[in-house]
Coordinates of C-alpha atoms and ligand atoms in Angstrom, one line a residue:
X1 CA -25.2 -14.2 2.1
X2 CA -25.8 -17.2 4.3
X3 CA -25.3 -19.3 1.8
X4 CA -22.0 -18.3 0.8
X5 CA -20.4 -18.5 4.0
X6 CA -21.4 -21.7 4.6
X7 CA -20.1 -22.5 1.2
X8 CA -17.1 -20.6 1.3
X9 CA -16.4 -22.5 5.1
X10 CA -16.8 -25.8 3.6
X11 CA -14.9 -24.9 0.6
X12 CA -12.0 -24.5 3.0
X13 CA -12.1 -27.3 4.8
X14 CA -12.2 -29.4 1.0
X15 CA -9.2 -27.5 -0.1
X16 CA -7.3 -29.6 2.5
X17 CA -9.2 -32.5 3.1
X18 CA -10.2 -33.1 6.5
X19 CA -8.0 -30.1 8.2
X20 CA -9.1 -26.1 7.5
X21 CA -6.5 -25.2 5.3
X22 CA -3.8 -22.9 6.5
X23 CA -3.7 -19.4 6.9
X24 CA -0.4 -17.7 5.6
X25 CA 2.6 -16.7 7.7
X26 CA 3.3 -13.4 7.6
X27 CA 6.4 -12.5 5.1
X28 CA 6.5 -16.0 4.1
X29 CA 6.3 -17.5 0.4
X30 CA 4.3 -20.0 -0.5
X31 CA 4.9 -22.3 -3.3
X32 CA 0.9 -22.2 -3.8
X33 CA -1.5 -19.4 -1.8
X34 CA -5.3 -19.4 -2.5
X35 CA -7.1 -16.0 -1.9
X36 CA -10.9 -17.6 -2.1
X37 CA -14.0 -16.1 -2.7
X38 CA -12.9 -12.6 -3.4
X39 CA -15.1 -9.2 -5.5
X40 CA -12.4 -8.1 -8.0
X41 CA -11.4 -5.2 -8.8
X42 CA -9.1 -5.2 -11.9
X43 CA -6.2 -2.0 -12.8
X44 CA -7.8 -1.7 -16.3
X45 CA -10.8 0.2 -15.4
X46 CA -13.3 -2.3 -15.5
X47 CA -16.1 -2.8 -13.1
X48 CA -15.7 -5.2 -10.0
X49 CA -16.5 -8.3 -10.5
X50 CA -16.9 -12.1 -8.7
X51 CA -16.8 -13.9 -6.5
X52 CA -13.2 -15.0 -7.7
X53 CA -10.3 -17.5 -6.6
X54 CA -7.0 -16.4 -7.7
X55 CA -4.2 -18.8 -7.1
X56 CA -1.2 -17.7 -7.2
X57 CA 2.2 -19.8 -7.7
X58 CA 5.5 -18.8 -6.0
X59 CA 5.8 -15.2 -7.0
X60 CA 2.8 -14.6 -10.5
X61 CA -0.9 -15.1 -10.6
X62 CA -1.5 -18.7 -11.9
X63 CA -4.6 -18.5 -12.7
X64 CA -8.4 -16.2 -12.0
X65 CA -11.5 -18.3 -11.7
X66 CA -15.1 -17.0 -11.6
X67 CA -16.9 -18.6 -8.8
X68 CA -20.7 -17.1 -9.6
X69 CA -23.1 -19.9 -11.1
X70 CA -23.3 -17.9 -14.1
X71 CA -19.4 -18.2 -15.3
X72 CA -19.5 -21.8 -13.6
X73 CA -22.2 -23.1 -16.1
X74 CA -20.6 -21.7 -18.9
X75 CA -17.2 -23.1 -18.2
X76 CA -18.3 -26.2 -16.5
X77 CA -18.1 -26.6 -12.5
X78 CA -14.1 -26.1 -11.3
X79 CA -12.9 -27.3 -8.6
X80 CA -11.2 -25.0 -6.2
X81 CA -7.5 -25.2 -6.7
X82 CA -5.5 -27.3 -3.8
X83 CA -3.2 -24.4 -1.7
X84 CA -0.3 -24.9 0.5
X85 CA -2.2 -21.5 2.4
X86 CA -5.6 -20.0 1.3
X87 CA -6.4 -16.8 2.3
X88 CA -10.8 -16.3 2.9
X89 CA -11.9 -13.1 1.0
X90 CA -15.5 -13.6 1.2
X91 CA -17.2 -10.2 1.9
X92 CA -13.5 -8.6 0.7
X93 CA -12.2 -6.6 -2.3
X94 CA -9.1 -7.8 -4.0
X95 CA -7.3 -5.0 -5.9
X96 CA -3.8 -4.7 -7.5
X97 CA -1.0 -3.7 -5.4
X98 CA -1.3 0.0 -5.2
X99 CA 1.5 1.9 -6.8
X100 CA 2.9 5.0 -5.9
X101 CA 4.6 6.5 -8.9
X102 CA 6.2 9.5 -6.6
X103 CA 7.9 8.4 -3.4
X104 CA 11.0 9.1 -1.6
X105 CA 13.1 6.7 0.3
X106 CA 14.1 8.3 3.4
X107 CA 15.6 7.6 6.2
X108 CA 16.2 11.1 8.0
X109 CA 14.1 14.1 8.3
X110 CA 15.6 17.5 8.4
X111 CA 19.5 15.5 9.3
X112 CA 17.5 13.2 12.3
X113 CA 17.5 9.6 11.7
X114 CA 13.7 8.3 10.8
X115 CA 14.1 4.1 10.8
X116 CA 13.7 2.6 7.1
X117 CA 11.3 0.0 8.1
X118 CA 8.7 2.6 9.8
X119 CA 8.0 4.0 6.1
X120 CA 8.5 0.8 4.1
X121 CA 5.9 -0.9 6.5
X122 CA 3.6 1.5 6.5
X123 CA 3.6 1.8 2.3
X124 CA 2.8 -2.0 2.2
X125 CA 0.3 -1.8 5.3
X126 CA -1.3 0.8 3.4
X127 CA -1.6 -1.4 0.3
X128 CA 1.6 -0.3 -1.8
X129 CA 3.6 -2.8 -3.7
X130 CA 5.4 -0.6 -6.1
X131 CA 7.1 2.4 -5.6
X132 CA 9.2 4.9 -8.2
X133 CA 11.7 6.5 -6.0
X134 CA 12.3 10.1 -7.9
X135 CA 15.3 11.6 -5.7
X136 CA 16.9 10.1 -2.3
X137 CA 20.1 8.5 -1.5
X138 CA 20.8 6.8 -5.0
X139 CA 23.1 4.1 -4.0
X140 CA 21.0 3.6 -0.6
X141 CA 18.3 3.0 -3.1
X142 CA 19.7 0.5 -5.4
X143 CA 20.2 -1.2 -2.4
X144 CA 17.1 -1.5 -1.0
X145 CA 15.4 -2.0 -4.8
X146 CA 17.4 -5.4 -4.4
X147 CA 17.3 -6.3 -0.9
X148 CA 13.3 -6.2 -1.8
X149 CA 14.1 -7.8 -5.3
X150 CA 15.5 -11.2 -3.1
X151 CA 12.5 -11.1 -0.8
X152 CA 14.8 -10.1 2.0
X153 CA 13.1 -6.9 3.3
X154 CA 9.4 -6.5 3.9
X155 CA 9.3 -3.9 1.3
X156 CA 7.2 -2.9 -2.1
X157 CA 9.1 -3.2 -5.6
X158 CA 11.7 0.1 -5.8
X159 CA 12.0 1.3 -9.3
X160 CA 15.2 4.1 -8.8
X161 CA 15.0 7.3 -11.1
X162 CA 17.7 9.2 -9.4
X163 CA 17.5 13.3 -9.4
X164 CA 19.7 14.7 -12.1
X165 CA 21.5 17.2 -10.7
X166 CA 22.7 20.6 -11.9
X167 CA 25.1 20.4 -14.9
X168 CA 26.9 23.1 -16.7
X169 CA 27.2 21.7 -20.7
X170 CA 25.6 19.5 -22.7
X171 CA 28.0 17.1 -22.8
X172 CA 28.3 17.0 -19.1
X173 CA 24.3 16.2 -19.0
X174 CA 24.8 13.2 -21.7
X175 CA 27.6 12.0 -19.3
X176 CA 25.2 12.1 -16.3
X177 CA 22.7 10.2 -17.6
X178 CA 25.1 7.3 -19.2
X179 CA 26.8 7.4 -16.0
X180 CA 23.0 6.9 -14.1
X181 CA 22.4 3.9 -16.6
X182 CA 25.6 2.2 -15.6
X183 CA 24.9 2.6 -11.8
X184 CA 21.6 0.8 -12.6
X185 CA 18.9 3.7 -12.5
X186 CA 15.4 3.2 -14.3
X187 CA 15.2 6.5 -14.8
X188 CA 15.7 10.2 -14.2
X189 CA 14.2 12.6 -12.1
X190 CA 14.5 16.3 -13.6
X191 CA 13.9 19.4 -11.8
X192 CA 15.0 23.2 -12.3
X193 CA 17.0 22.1 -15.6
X194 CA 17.3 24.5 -18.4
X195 CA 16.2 23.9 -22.2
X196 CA 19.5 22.9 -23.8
X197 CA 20.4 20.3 -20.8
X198 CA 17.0 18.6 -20.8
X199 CA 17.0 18.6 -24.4
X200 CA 20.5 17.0 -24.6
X201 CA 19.9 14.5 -21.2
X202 CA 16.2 13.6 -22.9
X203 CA 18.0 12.9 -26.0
X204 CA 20.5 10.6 -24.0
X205 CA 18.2 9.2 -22.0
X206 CA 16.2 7.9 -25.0
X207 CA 18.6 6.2 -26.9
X208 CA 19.8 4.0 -23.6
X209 CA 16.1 3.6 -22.4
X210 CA 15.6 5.4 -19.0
X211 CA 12.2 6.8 -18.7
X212 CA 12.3 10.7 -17.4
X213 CA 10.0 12.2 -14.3
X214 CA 9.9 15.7 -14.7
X215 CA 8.6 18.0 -11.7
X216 CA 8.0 21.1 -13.6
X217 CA 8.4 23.8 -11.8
X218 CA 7.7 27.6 -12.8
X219 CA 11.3 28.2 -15.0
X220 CA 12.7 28.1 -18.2
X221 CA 11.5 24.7 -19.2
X222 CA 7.5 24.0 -19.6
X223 CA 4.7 20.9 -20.4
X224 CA 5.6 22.4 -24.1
X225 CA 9.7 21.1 -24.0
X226 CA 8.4 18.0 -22.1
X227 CA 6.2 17.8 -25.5
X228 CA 9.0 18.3 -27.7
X229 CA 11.5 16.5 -26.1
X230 CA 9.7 13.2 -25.1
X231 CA 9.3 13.4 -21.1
X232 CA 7.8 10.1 -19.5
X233 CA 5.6 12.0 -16.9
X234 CA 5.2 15.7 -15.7
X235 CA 5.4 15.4 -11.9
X236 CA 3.2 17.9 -9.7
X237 CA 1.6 20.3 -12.3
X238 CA 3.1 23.7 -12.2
X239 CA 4.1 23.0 -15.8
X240 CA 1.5 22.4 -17.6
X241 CA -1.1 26.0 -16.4
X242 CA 2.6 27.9 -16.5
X243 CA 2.5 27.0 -20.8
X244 CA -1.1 28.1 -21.4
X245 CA -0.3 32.1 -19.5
X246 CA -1.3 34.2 -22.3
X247 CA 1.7 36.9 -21.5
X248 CA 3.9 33.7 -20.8
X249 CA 4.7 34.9 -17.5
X250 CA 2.6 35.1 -14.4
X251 CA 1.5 37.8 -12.7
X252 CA 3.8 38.1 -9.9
X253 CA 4.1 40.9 -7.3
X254 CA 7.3 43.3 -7.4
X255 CA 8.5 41.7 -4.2
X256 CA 8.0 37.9 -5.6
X257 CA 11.1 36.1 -4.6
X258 CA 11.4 32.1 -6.0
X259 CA 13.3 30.7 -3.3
X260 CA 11.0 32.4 -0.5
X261 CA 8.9 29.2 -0.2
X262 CA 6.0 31.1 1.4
X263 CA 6.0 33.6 -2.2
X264 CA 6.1 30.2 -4.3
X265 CA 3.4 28.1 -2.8
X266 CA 1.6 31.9 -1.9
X267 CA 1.4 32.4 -5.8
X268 CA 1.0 28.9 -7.0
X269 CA -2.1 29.0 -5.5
X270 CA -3.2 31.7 -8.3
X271 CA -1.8 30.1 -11.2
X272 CA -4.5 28.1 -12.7
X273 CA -6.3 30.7 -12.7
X274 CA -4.1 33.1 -15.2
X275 CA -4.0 30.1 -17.6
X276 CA -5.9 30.5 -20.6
X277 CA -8.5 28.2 -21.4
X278 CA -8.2 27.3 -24.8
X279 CA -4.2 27.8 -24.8
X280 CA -4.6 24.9 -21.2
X281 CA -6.8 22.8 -23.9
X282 CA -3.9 23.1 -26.3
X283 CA -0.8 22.0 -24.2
X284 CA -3.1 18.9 -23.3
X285 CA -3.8 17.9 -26.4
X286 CA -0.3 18.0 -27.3
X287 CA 0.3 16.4 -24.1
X288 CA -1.5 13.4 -25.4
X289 CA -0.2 13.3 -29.2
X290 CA 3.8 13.5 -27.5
X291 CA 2.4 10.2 -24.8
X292 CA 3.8 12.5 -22.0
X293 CA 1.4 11.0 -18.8
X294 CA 0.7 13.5 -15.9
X295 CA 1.3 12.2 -12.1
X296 CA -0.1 15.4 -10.3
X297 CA 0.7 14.3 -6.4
X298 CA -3.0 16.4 -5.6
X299 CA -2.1 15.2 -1.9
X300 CA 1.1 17.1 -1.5
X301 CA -0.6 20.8 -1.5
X302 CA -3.7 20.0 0.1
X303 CA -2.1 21.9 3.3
X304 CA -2.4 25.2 1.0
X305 CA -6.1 25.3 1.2
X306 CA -6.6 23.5 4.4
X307 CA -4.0 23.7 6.8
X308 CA -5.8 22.7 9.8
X309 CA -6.6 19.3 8.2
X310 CA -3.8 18.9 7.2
X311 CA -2.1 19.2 10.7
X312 CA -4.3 17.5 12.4
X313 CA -4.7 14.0 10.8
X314 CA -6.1 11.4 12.8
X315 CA -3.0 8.9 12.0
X316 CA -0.5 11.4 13.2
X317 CA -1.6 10.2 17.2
X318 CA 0.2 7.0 16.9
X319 CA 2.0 6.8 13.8
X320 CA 3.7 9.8 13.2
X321 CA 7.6 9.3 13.8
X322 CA 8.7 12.4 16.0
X323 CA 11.6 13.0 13.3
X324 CA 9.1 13.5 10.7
X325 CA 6.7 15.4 13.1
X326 CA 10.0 17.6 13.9
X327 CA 10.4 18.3 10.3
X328 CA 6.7 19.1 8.8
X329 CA 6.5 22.3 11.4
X330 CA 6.8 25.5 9.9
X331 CA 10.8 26.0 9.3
X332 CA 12.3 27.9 6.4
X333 CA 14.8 25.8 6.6
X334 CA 12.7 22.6 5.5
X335 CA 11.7 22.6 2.5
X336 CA 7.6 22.7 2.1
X337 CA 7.4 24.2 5.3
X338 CA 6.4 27.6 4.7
X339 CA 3.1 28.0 6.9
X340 CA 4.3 30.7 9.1
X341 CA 1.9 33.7 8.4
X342 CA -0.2 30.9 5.9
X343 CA -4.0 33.3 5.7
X344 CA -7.5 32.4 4.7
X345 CA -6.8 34.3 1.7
X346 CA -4.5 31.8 0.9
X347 CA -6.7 29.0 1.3
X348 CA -9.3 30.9 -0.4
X349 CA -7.1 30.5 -3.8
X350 CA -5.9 27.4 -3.3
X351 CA -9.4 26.0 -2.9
X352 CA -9.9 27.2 -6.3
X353 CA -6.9 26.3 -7.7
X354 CA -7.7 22.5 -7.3
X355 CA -11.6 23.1 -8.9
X356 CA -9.1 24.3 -12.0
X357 CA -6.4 21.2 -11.8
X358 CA -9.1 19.1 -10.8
X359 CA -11.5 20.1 -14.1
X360 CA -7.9 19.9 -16.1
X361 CA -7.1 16.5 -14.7
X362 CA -10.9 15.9 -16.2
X363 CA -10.0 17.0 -19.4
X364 CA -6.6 15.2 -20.2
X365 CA -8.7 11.9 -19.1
X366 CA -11.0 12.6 -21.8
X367 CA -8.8 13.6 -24.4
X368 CA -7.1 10.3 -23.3
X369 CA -4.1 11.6 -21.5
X370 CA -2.6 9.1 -19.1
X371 CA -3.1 9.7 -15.2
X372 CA -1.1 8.5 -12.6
X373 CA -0.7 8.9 -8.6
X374 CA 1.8 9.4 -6.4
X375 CA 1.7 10.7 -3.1
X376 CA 5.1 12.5 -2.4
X377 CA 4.8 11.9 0.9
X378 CA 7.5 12.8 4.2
X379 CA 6.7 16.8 3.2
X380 CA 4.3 19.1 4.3
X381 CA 2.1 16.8 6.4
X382 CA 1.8 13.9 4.3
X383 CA 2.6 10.6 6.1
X384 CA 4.0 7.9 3.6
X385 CA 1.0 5.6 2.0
X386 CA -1.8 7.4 3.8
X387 CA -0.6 10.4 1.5
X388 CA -1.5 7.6 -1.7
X389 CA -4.8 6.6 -0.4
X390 CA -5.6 10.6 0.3
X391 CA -4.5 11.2 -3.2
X392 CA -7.2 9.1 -4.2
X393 CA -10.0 10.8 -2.2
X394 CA -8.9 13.7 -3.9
X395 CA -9.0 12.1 -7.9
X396 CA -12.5 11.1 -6.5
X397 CA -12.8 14.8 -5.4
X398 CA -12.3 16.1 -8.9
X399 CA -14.6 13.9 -10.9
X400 CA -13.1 10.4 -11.4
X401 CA -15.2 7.9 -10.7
X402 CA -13.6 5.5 -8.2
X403 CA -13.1 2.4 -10.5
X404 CA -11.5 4.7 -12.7
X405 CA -9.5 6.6 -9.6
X406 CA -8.1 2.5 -8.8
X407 CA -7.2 2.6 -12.3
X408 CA -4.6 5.5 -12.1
X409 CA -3.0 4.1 -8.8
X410 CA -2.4 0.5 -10.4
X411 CA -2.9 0.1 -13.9
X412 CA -2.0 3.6 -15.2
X413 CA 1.2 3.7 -12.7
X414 CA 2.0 0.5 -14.2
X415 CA 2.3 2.5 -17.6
X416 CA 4.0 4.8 -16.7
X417 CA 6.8 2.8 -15.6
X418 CA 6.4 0.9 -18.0
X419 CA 5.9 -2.2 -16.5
X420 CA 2.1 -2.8 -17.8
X421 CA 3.4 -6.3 -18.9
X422 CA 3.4 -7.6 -15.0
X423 CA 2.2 -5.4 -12.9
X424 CA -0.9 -3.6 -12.1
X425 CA -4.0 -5.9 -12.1
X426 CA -5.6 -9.1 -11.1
X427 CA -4.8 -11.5 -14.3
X428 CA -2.6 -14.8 -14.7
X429 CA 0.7 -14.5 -15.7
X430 CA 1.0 -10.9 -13.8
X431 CA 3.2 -11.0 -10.9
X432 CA 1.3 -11.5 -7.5
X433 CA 1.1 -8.3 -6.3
X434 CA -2.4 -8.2 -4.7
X435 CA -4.6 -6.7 -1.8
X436 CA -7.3 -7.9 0.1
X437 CA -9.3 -5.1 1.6
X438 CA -11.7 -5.6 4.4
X439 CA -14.7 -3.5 2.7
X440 CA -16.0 -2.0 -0.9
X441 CA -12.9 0.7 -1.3
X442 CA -15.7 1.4 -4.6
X443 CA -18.7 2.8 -2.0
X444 CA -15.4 4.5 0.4
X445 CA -12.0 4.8 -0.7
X446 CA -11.7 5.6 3.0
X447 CA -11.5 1.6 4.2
X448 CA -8.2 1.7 2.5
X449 CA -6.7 3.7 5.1
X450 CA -5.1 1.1 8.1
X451 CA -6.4 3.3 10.6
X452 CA -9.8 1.7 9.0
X453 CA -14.0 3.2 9.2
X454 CA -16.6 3.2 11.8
X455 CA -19.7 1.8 10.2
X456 CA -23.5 1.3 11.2
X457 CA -24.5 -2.3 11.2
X458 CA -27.9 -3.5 12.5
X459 CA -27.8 -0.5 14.9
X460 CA -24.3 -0.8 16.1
X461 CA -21.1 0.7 15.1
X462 CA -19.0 -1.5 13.9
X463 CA -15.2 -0.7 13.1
X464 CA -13.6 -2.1 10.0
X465 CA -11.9 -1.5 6.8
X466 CA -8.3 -1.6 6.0
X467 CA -6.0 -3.4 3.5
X468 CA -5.9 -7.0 5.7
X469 CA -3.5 -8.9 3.4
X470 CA -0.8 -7.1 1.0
X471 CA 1.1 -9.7 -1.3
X472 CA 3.7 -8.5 -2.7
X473 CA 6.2 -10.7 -5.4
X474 CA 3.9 -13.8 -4.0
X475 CA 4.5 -12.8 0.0
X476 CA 1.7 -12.1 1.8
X477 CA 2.1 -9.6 4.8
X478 CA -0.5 -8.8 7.5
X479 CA -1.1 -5.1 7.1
X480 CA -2.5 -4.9 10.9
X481 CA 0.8 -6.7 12.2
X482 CA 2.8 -4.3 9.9
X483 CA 1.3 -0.9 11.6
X484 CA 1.3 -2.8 15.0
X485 CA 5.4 -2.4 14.5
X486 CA 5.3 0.9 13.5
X487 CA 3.1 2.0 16.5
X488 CA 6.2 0.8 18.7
X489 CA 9.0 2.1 16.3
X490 CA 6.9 5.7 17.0
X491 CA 6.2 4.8 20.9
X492 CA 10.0 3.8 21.1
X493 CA 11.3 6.8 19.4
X494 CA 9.4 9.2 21.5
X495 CA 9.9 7.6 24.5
X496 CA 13.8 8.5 23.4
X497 CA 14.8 5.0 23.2
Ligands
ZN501 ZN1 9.0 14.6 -4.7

């Protein structure tokens, strides 16, 4: 350990001759930027590995180089690469750029205006680089995708699937979606679309190459037409337990209304546990054969079967914006806030409920489905990027071992956006979306988080953790600086400034 500080030190001080080379600016581009001495962990599901330089060059990885003597004497000794600005990673993870593959722009909560750059700072501070957007304000969005495309905004990559809409013929939803492609969309969000429209807007939406985010809900449409008719990932998961019922419908009570949120997240809470078995075996199978990829947002419910938790997250004291705190209490008028009367009972099934998504989740891995993550965050208690690295906890939670749980928030997101040509992991040529994390995110997915760990050291606590440097497109940002702006956008706001 010694050792390698003392190397890593004077390796810094060669890099630029006789001066320490620089540390970056914050939000500025380099034309070269060394992260030295860095434990990798790739977006392909490989084990961590290093120590590693990776140079990167404007806005892609340039090049990876193994530091350990082992790789060294087979290659022959390397110099470290020459920087304009090197960042020092000994004792730090480097990981992809996280990726959150279900995210909503927004800049109001409940009709209240909520700043833009309190959430887009916190999703970079909390290591995201990428974001699919799957229903705000689509024009807003396009914007911001290229104000972040220039390097203008401190903001991740914004890949727009706008929501769909309702539609009343078939040739009205293959007019949508060509009218979505010539605004610029990626892709389409679908939600609460009956079979003949998402067969003919699929169909559309194939032949002009926009991929298709479906949040299945409990209705006409199942993981069974997403099969059939090609859907890019099934958001959420009601979907896919709803086509392995064995009467086809669930069990609901006389009184069961749809649009009472408090009866639909009362009774999702029971449906995995009507699905059959071998018919839930079935529908993933054919999940996998039909390349349809599952992003199940396992963050977004976790109020169902602990609301407490869920209300009282350690984050919320200085970084919840008072708009958003405003909008997560128990309203029916917002939607996914339907707490009021919320029992033990209820938690009691929900708590099950995930032991059955989680052991399904399981399953599609090994019968190689294609997980994702997104976090869904700005509803029902979930702050925007914390929500991501939660998500994770909760992959972890089912049975994913954490390599593979990094995996499914880089490289797998990557996938599904189909972007697994540039982004999502640590290799030369890929564009230089990176993050340095101060600790092993592989022993505690926890040191993601910005609000960072507590750890013993030599018989002191010792706080720590956090993403320290996001690069995103080849910019470095200071995560700590990021959140220190959003503290005083939240202090400002409830101050009533
Ligand atoms: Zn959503």
């Amino acid at each position: 350990m010694v050792d390698r500080c003392v190397c890593a030190f004077a390796a810094l001080f060669l890099l630029a001759g006789a001066a320490p080379a620089q540390v970056p600016a914050s939000g500025r581009r380099y034309g070269s930027l060394l992260i030295h001495n860095a434990i990798v962990v790739d977006g392909n599901g490989t084990p961590a590995s290093g120590p590693k330089d990776i140079l990167v060059r404007n806005n892609l990885i340039a090049d990876v180089i193994p530091l350990d003597p082992v790789s060294v004497g087979r290659a022959g000794a390397s110099a470290t690469p020459r920087a304009d600005a090197v960042i020092d990673a000994t004792g730090k993870y480097v990981l992809p750029g996280l990726i959150d593959a279900h995210a909503h722009l927004q800049e109001e909560r409940g009709g209240k205006p909520q700043p833009i750059e309190y959430e887009l700072n916190i999703w970079l501070a909390c290591g995201i680089t990428t974001i699919r957007d799957v229903g705000s304000d689509t024009k807003r969005a396009l914007e911001l995708r290229r104000q972040s495309a220039e390097g203008r905004i401190a903001a991740p990559r914004i890949f727009v699937y706008p929501m769909f809409g309702r539609v009343r013929t078939t040739e009205e939803a293959r007019a949508r979606v060509r009218a979505l492609k010539e605004m610029g969309a990626d892709g389409i969000k679908i939600l609460g679309i009956d079979r003949d429209f998402m067969q003919a807007m699929e169909d559309e939406a194939h032949k002009l190459g926009l991929r298709i985010a479906h949040h299945a809900g409990v209705e006409e449409t199942n993981a069974w037409d997403d099969i059939r008719f090609g859907t890019t990932s099934i958001e959420h998961w009601y979907g896919i337990p709803d086509a392995a019922i064995e009467s086809g419908v669930q069990n609901f009570p006389s009184s069961y209304n749809y649009n009472d949120e408090t009866d639909r997240f009362r009774y999702a809470g029971h449906l995995f546990r009507e699905a059959n078995p071998e018919r839930l075996t079935k529908v993933l199978e054919a999940m996998v054969q039909a390349h349809v990829a599952w992003d199940p947002t396992m963050d977004i419910y976790e109020a169902s079967r602990d609301l407490q938790r869920a209300q009282n997250q350690p984050w919320f004291a200085d970084y919840l914006h008072p708009t958003l705190e405003e909008y997560f209490k128990p309203n029916p008028a917002n939607h996914g806030s339907y707490f009021i009367g919320w029992t033990s009972t209820d938690e009691t099934f929900w708590k099950e409920n995930y032991r059955l998504w989680g052991a399904a989740l399981r399953e599609f891995d090994r019968l190689g489905g294609l997980i994702g993550m997104g976090d869904d965050a700005g509803f029902i208690y979930q702050l925007y990027g914390f929500g991501l690295i939660r998500g994770m906890e909760l992959h972890q939670e089912a049975g994913f071992h954490p390599i593979r749980v990094i995996q499914q928030a880089t490289g797998n997101n990557a996938r599904i956006l189909g972007q697994e040509d540039r982004l999502g992991r640590v290799r030369a040529g890929f564009a230089a979306d990176l993050i340095v994390v101060d600790g092993n995110p592989l022993e505690n997915l926890k040191v993601l988080y910005p609000t960072g760990v507590d750890e013993i050291r030599g018989g002191k606590t010792v706080h720590t953790g956090g993403v320290e440097w996001t690069i995103k497109d080849g910019i470095p940002y200071h995560a700590p600086a990021l959140m220190a702006r959003v503290k005083e956008i939240v202090a400002e706001a409830r101050a009533g400034k």
